PDB file of C-alpha atoms and ligand atoms in Angstrom:
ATOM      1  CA  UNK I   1      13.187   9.196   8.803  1.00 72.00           C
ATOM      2  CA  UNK I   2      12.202   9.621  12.654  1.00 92.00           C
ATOM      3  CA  UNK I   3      10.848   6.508  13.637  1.00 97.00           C
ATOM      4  CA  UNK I   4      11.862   4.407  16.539  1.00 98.00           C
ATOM      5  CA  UNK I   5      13.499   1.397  14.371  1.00 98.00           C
ATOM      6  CA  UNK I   6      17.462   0.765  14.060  1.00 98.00           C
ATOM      7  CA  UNK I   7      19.189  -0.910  11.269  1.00 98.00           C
ATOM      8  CA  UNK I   8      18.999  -4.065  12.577  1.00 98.00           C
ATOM      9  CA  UNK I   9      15.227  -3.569  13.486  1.00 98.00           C
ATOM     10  CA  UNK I  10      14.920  -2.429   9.681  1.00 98.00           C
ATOM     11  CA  UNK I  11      16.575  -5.684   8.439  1.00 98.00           C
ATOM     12  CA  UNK I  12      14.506  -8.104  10.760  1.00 98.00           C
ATOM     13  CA  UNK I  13      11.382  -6.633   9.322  1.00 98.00           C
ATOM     14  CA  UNK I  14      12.112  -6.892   5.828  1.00 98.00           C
ATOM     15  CA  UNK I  15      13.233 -10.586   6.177  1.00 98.00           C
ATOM     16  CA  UNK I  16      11.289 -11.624   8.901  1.00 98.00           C
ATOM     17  CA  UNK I  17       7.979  -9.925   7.823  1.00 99.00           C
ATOM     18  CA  UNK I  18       7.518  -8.649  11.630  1.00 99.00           C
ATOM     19  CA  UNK I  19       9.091  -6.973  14.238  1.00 98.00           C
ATOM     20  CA  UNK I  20       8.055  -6.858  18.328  1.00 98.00           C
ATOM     21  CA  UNK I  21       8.955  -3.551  19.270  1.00 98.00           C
ATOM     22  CA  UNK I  22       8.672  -3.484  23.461  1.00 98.00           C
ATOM     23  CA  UNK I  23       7.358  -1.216  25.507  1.00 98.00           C
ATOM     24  CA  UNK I  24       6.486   1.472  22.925  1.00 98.00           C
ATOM     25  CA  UNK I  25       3.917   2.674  24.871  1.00 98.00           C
ATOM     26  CA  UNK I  26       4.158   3.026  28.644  1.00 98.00           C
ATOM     27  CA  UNK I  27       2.741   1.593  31.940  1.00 98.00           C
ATOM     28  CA  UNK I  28       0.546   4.782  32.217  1.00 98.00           C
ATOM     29  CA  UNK I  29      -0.115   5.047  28.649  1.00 98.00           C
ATOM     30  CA  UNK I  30      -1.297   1.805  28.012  1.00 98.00           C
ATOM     31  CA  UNK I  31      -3.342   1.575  31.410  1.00 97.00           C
ATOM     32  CA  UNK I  32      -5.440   4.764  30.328  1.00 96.00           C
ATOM     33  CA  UNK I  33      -5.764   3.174  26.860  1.00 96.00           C
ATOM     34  CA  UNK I  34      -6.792  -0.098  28.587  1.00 96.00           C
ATOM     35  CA  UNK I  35      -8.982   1.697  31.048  1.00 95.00           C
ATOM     36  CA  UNK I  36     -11.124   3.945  28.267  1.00 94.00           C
ATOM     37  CA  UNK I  37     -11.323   0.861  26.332  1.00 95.00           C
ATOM     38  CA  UNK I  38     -12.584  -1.149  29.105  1.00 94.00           C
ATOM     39  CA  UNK I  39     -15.057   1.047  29.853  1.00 93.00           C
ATOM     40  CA  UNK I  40     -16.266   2.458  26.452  1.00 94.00           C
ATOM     41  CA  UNK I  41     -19.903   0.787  26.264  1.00 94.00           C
ATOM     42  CA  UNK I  42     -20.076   2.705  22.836  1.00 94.00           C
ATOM     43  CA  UNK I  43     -17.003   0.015  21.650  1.00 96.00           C
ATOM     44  CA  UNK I  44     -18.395  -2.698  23.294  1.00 95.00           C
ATOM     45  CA  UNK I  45     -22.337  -1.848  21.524  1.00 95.00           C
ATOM     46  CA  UNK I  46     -20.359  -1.667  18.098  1.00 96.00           C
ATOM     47  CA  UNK I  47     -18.553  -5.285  18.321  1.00 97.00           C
ATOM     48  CA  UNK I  48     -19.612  -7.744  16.457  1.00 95.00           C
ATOM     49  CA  UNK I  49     -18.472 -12.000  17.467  1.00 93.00           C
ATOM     50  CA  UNK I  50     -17.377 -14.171  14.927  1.00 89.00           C
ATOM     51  CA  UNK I  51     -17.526 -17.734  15.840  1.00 87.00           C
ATOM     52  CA  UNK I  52     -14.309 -19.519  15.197  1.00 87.00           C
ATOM     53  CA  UNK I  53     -15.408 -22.687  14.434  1.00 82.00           C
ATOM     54  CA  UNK I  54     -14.747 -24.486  17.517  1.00 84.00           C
ATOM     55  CA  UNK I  55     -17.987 -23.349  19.452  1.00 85.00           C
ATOM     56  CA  UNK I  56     -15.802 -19.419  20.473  1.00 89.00           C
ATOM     57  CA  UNK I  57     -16.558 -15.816  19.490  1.00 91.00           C
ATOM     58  CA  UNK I  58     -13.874 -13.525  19.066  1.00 91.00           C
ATOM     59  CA  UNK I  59     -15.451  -9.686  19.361  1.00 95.00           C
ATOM     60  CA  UNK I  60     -14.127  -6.843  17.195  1.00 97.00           C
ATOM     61  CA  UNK I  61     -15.159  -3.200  16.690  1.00 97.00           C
ATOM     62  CA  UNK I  62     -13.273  -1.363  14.108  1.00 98.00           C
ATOM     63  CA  UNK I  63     -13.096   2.437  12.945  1.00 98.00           C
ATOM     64  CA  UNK I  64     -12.102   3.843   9.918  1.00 98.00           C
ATOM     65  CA  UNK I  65     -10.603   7.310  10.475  1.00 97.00           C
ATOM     66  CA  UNK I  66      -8.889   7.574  14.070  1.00 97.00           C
ATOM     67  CA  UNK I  67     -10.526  10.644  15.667  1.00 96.00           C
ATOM     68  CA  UNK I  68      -9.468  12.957  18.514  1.00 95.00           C
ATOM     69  CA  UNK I  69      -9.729  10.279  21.505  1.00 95.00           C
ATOM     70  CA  UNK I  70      -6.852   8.652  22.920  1.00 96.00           C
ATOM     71  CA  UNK I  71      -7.447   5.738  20.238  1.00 97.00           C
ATOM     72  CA  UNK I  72      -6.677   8.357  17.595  1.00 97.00           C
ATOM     73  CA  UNK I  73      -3.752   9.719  19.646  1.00 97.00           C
ATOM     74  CA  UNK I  74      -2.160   6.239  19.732  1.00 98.00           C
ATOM     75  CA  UNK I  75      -3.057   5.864  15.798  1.00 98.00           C
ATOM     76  CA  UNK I  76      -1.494   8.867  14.964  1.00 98.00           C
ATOM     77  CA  UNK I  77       1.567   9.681  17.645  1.00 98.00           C
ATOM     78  CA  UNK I  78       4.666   9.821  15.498  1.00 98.00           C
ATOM     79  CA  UNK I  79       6.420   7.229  17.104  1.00 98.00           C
ATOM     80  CA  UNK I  80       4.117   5.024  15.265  1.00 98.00           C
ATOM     81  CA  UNK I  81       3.323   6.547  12.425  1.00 98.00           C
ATOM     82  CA  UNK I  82       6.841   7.691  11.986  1.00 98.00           C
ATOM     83  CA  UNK I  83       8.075   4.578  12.399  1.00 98.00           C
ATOM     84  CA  UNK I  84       5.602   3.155  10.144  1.00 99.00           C
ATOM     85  CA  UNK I  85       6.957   5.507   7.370  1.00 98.00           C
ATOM     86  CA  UNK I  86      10.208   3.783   7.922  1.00 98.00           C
ATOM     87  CA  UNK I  87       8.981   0.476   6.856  1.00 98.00           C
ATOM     88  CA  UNK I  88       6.961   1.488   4.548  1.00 98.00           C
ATOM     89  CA  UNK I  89       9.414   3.820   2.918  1.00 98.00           C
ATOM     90  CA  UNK I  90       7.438   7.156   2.945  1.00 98.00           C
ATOM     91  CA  UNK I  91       4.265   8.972   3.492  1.00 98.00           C
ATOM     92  CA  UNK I  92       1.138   6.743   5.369  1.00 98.00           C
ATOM     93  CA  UNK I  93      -1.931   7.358   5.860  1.00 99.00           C
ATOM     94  CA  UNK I  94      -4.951   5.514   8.572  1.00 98.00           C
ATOM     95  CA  UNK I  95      -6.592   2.741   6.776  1.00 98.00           C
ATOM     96  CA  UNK I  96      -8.317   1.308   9.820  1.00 98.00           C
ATOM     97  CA  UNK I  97      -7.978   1.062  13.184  1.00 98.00           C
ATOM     98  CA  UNK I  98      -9.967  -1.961  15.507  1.00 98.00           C
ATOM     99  CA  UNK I  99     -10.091  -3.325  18.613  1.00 98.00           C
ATOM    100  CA  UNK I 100      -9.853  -7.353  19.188  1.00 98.00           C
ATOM    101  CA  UNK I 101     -11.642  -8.380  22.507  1.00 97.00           C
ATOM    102  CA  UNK I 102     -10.731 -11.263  23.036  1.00 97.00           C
ATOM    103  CA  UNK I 103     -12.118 -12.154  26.629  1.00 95.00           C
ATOM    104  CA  UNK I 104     -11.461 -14.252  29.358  1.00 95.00           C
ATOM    105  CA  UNK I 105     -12.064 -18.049  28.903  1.00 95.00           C
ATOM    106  CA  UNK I 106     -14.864 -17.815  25.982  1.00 93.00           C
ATOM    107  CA  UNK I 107     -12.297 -15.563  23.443  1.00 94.00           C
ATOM    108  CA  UNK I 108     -12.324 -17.558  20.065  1.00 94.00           C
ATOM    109  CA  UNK I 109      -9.315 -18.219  17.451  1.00 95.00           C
ATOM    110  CA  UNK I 110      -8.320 -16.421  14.525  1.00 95.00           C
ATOM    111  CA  UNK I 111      -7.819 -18.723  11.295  1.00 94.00           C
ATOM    112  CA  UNK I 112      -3.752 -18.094   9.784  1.00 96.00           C
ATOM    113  CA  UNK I 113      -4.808 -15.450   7.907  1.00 96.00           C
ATOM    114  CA  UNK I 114      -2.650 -12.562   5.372  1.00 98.00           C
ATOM    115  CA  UNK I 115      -3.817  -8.952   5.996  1.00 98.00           C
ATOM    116  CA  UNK I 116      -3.814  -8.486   2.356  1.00 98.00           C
ATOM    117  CA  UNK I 117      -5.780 -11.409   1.545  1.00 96.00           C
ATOM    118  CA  UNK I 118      -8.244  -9.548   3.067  1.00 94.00           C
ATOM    119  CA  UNK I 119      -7.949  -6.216   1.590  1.00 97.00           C
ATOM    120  CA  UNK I 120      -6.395  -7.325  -1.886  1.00 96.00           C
ATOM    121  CA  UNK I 121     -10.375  -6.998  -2.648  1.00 94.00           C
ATOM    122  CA  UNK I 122     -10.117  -3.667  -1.827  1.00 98.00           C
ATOM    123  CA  UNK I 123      -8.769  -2.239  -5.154  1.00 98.00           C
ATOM    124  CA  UNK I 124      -5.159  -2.678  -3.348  1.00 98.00           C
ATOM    125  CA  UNK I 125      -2.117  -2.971  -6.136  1.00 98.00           C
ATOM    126  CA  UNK I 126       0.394  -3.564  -4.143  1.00 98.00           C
ATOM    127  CA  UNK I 127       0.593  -5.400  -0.415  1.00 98.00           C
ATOM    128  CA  UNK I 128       2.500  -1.827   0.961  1.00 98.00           C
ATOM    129  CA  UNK I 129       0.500  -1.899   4.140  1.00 99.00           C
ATOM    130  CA  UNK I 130       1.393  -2.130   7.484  1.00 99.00           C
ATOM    131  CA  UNK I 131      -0.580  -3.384  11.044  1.00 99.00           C
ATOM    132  CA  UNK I 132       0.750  -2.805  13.977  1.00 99.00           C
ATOM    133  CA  UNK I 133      -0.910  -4.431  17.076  1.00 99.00           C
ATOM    134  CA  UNK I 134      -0.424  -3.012  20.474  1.00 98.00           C
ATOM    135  CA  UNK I 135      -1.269  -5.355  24.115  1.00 98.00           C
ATOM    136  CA  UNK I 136      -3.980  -3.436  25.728  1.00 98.00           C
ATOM    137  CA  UNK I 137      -3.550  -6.347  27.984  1.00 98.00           C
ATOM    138  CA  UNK I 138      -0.504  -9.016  28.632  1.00 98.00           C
ATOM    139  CA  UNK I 139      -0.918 -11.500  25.610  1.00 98.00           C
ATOM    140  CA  UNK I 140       0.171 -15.478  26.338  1.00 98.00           C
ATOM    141  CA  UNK I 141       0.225 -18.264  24.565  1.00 98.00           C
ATOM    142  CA  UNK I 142      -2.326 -19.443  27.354  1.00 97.00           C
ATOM    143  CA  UNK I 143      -4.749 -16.282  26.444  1.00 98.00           C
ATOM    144  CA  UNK I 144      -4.137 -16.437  22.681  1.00 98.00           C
ATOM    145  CA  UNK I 145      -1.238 -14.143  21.523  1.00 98.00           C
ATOM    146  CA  UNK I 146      -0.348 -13.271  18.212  1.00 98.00           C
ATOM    147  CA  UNK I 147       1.003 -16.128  16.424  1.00 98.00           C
ATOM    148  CA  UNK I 148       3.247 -14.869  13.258  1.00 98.00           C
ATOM    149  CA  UNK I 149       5.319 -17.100  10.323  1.00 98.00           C
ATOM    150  CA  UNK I 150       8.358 -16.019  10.087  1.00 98.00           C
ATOM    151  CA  UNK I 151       9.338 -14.929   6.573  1.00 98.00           C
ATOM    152  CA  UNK I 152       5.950 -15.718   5.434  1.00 98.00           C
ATOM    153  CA  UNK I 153       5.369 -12.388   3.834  1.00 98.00           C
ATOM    154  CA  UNK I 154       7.654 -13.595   0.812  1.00 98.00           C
ATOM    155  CA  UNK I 155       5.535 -16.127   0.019  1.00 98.00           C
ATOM    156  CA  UNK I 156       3.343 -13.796  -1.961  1.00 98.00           C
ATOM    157  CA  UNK I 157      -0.576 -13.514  -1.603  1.00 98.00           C
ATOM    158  CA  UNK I 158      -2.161 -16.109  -0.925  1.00 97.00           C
ATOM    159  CA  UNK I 159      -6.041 -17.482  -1.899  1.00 96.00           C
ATOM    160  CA  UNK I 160      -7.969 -16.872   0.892  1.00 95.00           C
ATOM    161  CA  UNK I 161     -10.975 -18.612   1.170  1.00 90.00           C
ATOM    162  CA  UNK I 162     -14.375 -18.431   3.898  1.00 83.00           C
ATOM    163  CA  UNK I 163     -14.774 -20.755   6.022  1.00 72.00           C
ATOM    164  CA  UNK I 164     -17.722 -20.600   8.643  1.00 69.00           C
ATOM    165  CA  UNK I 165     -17.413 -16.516  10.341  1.00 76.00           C
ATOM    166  CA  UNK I 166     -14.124 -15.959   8.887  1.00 79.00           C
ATOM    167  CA  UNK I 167     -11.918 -15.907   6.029  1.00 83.00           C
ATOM    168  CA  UNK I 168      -8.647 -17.821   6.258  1.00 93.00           C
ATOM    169  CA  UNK I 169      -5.796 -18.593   3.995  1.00 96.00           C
ATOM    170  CA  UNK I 170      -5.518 -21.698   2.063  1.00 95.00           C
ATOM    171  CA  UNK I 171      -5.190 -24.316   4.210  1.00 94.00           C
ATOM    172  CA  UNK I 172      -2.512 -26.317   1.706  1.00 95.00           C
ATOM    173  CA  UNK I 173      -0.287 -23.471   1.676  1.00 97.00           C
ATOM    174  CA  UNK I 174      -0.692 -22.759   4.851  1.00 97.00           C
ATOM    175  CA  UNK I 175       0.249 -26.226   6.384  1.00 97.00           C
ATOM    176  CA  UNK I 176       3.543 -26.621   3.580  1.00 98.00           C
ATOM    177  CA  UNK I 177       4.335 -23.347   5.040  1.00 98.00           C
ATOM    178  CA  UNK I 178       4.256 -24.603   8.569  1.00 98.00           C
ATOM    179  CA  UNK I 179       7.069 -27.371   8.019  1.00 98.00           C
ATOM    180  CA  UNK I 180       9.296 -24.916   6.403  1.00 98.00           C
ATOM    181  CA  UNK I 181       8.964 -21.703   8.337  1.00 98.00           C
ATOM    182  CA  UNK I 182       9.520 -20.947  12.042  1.00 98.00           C
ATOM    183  CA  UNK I 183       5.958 -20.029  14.008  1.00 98.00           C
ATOM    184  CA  UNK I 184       6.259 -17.261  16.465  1.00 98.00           C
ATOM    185  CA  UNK I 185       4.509 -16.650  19.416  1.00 98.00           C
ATOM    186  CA  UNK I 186       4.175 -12.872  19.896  1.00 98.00           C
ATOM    187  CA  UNK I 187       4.162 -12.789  23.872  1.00 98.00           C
ATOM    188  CA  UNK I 188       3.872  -9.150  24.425  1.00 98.00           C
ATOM    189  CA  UNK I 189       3.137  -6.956  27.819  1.00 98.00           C
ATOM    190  CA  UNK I 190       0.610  -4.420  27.998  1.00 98.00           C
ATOM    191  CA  UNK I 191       2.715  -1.376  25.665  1.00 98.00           C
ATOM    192  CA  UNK I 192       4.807  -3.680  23.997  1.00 98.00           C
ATOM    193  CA  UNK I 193       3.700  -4.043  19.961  1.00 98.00           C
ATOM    194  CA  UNK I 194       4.333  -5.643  16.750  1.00 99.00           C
ATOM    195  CA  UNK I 195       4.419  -4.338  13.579  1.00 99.00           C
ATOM    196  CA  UNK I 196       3.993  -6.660  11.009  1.00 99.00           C
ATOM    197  CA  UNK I 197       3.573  -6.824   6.858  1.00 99.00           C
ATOM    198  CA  UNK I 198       0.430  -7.341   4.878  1.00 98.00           C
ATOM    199  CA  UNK I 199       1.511 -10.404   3.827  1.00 98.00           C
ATOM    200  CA  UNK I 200       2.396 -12.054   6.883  1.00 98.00           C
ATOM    201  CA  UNK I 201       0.561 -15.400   7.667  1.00 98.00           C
ATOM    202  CA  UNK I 202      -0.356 -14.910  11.175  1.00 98.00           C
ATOM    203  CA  UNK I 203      -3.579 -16.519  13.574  1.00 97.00           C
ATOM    204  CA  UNK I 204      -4.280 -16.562  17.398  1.00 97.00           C
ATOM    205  CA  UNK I 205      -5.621 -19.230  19.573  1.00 97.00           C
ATOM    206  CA  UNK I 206      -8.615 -19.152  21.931  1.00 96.00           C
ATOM    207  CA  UNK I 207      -8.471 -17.664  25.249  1.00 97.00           C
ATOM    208  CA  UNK I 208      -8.206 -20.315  27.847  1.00 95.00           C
ATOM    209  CA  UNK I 209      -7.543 -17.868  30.509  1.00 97.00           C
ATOM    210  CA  UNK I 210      -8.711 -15.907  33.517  1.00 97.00           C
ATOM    211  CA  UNK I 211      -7.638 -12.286  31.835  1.00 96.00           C
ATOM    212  CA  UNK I 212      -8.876 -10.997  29.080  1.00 97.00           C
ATOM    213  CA  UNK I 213      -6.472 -10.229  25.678  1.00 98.00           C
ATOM    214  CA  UNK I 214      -7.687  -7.153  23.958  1.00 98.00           C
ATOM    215  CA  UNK I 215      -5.217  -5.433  21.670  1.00 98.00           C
ATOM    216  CA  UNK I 216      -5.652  -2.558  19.344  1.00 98.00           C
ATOM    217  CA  UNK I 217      -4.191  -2.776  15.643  1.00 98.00           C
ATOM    218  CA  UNK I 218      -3.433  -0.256  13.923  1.00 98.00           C
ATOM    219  CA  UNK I 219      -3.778  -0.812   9.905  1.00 98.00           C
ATOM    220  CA  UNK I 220      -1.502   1.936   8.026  1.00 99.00           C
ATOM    221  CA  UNK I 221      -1.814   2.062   3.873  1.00 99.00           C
ATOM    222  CA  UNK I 222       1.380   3.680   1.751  1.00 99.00           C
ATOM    223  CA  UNK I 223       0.012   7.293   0.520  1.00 98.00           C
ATOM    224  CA  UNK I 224       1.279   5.924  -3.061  1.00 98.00           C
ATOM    225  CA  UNK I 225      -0.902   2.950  -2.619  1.00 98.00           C
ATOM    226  CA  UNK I 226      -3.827   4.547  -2.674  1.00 98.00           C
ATOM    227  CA  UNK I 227      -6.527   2.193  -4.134  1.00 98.00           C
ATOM    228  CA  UNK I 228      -7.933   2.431  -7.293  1.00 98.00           C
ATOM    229  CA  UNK I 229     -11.705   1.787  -6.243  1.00 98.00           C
ATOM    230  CA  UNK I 230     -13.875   2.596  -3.370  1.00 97.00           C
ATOM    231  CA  UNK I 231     -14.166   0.421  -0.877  1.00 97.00           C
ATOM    232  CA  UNK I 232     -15.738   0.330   3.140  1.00 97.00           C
ATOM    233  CA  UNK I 233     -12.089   1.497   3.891  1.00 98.00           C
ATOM    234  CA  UNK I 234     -10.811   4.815   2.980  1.00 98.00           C
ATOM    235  CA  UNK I 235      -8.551   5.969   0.502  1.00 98.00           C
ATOM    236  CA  UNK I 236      -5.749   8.651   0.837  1.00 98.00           C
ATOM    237  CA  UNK I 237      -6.892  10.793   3.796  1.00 98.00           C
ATOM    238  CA  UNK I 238      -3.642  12.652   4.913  1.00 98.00           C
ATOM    239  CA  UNK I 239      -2.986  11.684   8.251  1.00 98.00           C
ATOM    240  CA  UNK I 240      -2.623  14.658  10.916  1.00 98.00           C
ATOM    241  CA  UNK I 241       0.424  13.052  12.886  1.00 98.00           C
ATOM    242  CA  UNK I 242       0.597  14.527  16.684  1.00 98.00           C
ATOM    243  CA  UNK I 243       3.187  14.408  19.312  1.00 98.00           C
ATOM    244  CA  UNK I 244       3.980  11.873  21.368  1.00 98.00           C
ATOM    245  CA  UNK I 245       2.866  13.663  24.237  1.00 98.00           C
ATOM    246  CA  UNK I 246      -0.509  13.731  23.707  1.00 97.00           C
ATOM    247  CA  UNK I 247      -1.443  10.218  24.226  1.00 97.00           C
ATOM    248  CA  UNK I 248      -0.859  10.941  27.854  1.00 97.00           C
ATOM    249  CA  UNK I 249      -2.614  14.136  27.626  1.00 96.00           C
ATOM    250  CA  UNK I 250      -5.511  12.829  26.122  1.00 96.00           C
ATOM    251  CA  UNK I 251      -5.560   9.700  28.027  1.00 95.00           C
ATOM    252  CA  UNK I 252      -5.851  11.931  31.523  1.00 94.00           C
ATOM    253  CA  UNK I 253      -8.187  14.114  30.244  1.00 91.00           C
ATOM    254  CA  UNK I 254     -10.955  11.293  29.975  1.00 80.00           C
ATOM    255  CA  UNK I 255      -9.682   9.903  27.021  1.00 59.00           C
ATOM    256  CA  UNK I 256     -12.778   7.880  25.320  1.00 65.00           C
ATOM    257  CA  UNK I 257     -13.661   7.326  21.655  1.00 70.00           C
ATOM    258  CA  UNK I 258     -14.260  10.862  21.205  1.00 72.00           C
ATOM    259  CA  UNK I 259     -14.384  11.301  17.182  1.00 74.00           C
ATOM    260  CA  UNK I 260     -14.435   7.672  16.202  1.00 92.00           C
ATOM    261  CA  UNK I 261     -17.343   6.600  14.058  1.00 94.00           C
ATOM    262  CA  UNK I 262     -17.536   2.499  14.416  1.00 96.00           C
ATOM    263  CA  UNK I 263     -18.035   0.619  11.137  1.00 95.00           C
ATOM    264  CA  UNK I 264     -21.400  -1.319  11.222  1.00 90.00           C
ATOM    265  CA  UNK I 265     -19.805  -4.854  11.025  1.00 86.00           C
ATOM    266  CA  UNK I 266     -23.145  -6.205  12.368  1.00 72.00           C
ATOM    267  CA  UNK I 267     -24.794  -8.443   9.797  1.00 55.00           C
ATOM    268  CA  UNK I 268     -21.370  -9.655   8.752  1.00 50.00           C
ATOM    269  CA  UNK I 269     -17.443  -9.135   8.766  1.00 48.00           C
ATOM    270  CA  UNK I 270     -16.825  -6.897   6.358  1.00 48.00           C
ATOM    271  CA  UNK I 271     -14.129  -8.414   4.759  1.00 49.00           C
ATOM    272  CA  UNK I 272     -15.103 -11.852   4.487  1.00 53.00           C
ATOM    273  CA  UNK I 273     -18.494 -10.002   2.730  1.00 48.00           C
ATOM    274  CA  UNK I 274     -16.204  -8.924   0.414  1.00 47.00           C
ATOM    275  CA  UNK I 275     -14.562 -12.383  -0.627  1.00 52.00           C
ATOM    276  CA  UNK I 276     -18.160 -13.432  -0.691  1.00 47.00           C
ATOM    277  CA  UNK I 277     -19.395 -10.876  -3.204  1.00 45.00           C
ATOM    278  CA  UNK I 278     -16.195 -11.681  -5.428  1.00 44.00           C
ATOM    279  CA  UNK I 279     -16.813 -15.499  -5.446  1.00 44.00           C
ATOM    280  CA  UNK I 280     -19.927 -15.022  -6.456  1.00 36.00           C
ATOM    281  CA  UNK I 281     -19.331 -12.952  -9.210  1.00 36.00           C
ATOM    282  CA  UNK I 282     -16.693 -14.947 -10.328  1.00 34.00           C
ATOM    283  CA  UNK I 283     -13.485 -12.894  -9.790  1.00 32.00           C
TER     284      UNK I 283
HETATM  285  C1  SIN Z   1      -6.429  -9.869  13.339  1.00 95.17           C
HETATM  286  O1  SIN Z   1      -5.591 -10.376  12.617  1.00 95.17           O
HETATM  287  O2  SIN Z   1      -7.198  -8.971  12.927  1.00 95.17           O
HETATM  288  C2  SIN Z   1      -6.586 -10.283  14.768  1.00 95.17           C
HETATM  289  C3  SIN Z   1      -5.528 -11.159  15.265  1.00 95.17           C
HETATM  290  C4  SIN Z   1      -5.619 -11.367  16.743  1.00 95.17           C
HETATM  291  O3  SIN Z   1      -6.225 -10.545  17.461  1.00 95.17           O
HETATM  292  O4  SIN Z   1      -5.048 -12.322  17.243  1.00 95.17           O
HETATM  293 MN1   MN Z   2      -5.078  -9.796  10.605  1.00 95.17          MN
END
C-alpha cells in the first residue's frame, strides 16, 4: 500500500496504539487550513461547548461526509487516507470529520476517553477505526495537547459512562491503567499529526494559554466494518481519494467549508445522547 508509514512506523502503531507522524502537512498547507478555519463563521455558528466539569467549554463542530473544501481535501488526500489503509489493512471510508476549538485561556478538558466507546453504540462490530488529528495550531502541554496511553488500545473496550457534558471511560480502569502504562503528551506543530486506534485511551487538558489549540480529526471506518444499523454517522460511502496536490490548490483558491453539511450537535453531543438512550433502555 501507498501510504506514508515505514515498517517501523507500522510496528509502533500496532503496539503502541498511536503514531505522531510530523509535518504531514506543510507550513502553507496548514496556514490556509488554519486561516479558512479561523475565519469560517459558518464552523464557528455550528459549534456546540461542552463544559468539562471544571467551570471550561471545549467547542466542536463536526461533519459527516468531507465535501469539496479544503477540509475535504485534507480528509481525503491520499497521503492520509492511503496511509490510513495501511493501518487499517485495506479499503476506508469518511466516518466523520470535526473540528476541536479549543481557545485561548477559557478551552476546557477532554475526559480519557476510547473513540470506540463512543461509537461501539453505533452498530460497530469491530473497533477497525482510525482518527487521525492534525495541529491547526501548535499544541502544548500548556494549551492542552493530545494526551495518549500508550498500549492502551489492547486493553479492549472499555464501559464508558456520562458524566456532566461528556462521556468518559471508567474511571477504575482508567486510573489502574495509569500506573501501568506510559502517558504521552502529543506535542505537535501546526502540520504535524497523530494517528491513533479506536481503542486508545486518550484526554486533553484545558487551555491555560494565550494561543488558541484547534485541531481537525479525521475519523476513518474499515469499508468491511461497515455497521450493521443506522446511526447519525454514515455507513459505507466510498471515499473519492484526491491528490495530494489539491489541498494546496484548494486552500489558495479560497478554500472554505464549501460542501460540508455540519451535524446539529446543538441540544446535545451526539454521542454521549447515544450512551444516554442505551442506559435507559437498558443495553
Ligand atoms: C477528541 O477526542 O474528540 C478531542 C480530543 C482533543 O481535542 O484533545
Ligand atoms: Mn476522541
Amino acid at each position: 500500500m501507498n501510504g506514508v508509514f515505514d515498517s517501523e512506523e507500522l510496528t509502533r502503531y500496532f503496539e503502541d496504539g498511536y503514531v505522531i507522524k510530523r509535518g504531514l502537512f506543510s507550513a502553507e498547507e496548514i496556514s490556509l487550513l488554519g486561516a479558512a478555519a479561523h475565519g469560517d463563521h459558518a464552523l464557528d455558528q455550528a459549534a456546540v461547548a461542552r463544559d468539562d466539569g471544571a467551570g471550561n467549554k471545549v467547542r466542536l463542530s463536526l461533519w459527516n461526509h468531507p465535501g469539496d473544501g479544503i477540509y475535504g481535501m485534507l480528509a481525503r488526500c491520499r497521503r492520509m487516507v492511503d496511509s490510513v489503509e495501511q493501518l487499517l489493512g485495506g479499503e476506508v471510508y469518511h466516518y466523520h470529520s470535526k473540528m476541536i476549538l479549543k481557545d485561548a485561556r477559557t478551552g476546557g478538558a477532554w475526559a480519557w476517553h476510547q473513540d470506540y466507546g463512543y461509537w461501539y453504540q453505533n452498530g460497530l462490530l469491530f473497533p477497525d477505526l482510525c482518527s487521525v488529528m492534525i495541529a491547526v495550531d501548535a499544541a502544548t502541554k500548556e494549551n492542552g495537547c493530545l494526551e495518549v496511553l500508550k498500549g492502551s488500545h489492547r486493553m479492549g473496550r472499555i464501559n464508558h459512562v456520562l458524566s456532566g457534558d461528556q462521556a468518559g471511560a471508567d474511571l477504575e480502569r482508567v486510573t489502574e491503567a495509569e500506573k501501568r502504562l506510559e502517558k504521552i503528551y502529543c506535542e505537535m506543530a501546526p502540520g504535524d499529526t497523530v494517528f491513533f486506534h479506536a481503542n486508545t485511551l486518550h484526554c486533553s487538558g484545558p487551555n491555560r494559554s494565550e494561543n488558541p489549540r484547534w485541531a481537525m480529526i479525521c475519523c476513518y471506518n474499515s469499508a468491511a466494518n461497515d455497521p450493521y444499523k443506522e446511526s447519525h454517522h454514515p455507513g459505507y460511502t466510498p471515499l473519492e481519494k484526491v491528490d495530494d496536490s489539491e489541498v494546496l490548490r484548494v486552500g489558495q483558491a479560497g478554500g472554505d467549508s464549501r460542501g460540508v453539511e455540519f451535524a446539529n450537535l446543538k441540544d446535545k453531543d451526539l454521542s454521549a445522547r447515544t450512551l444516554a438512550e442505551s442506559r435507559e433502555s437498558g443495553s
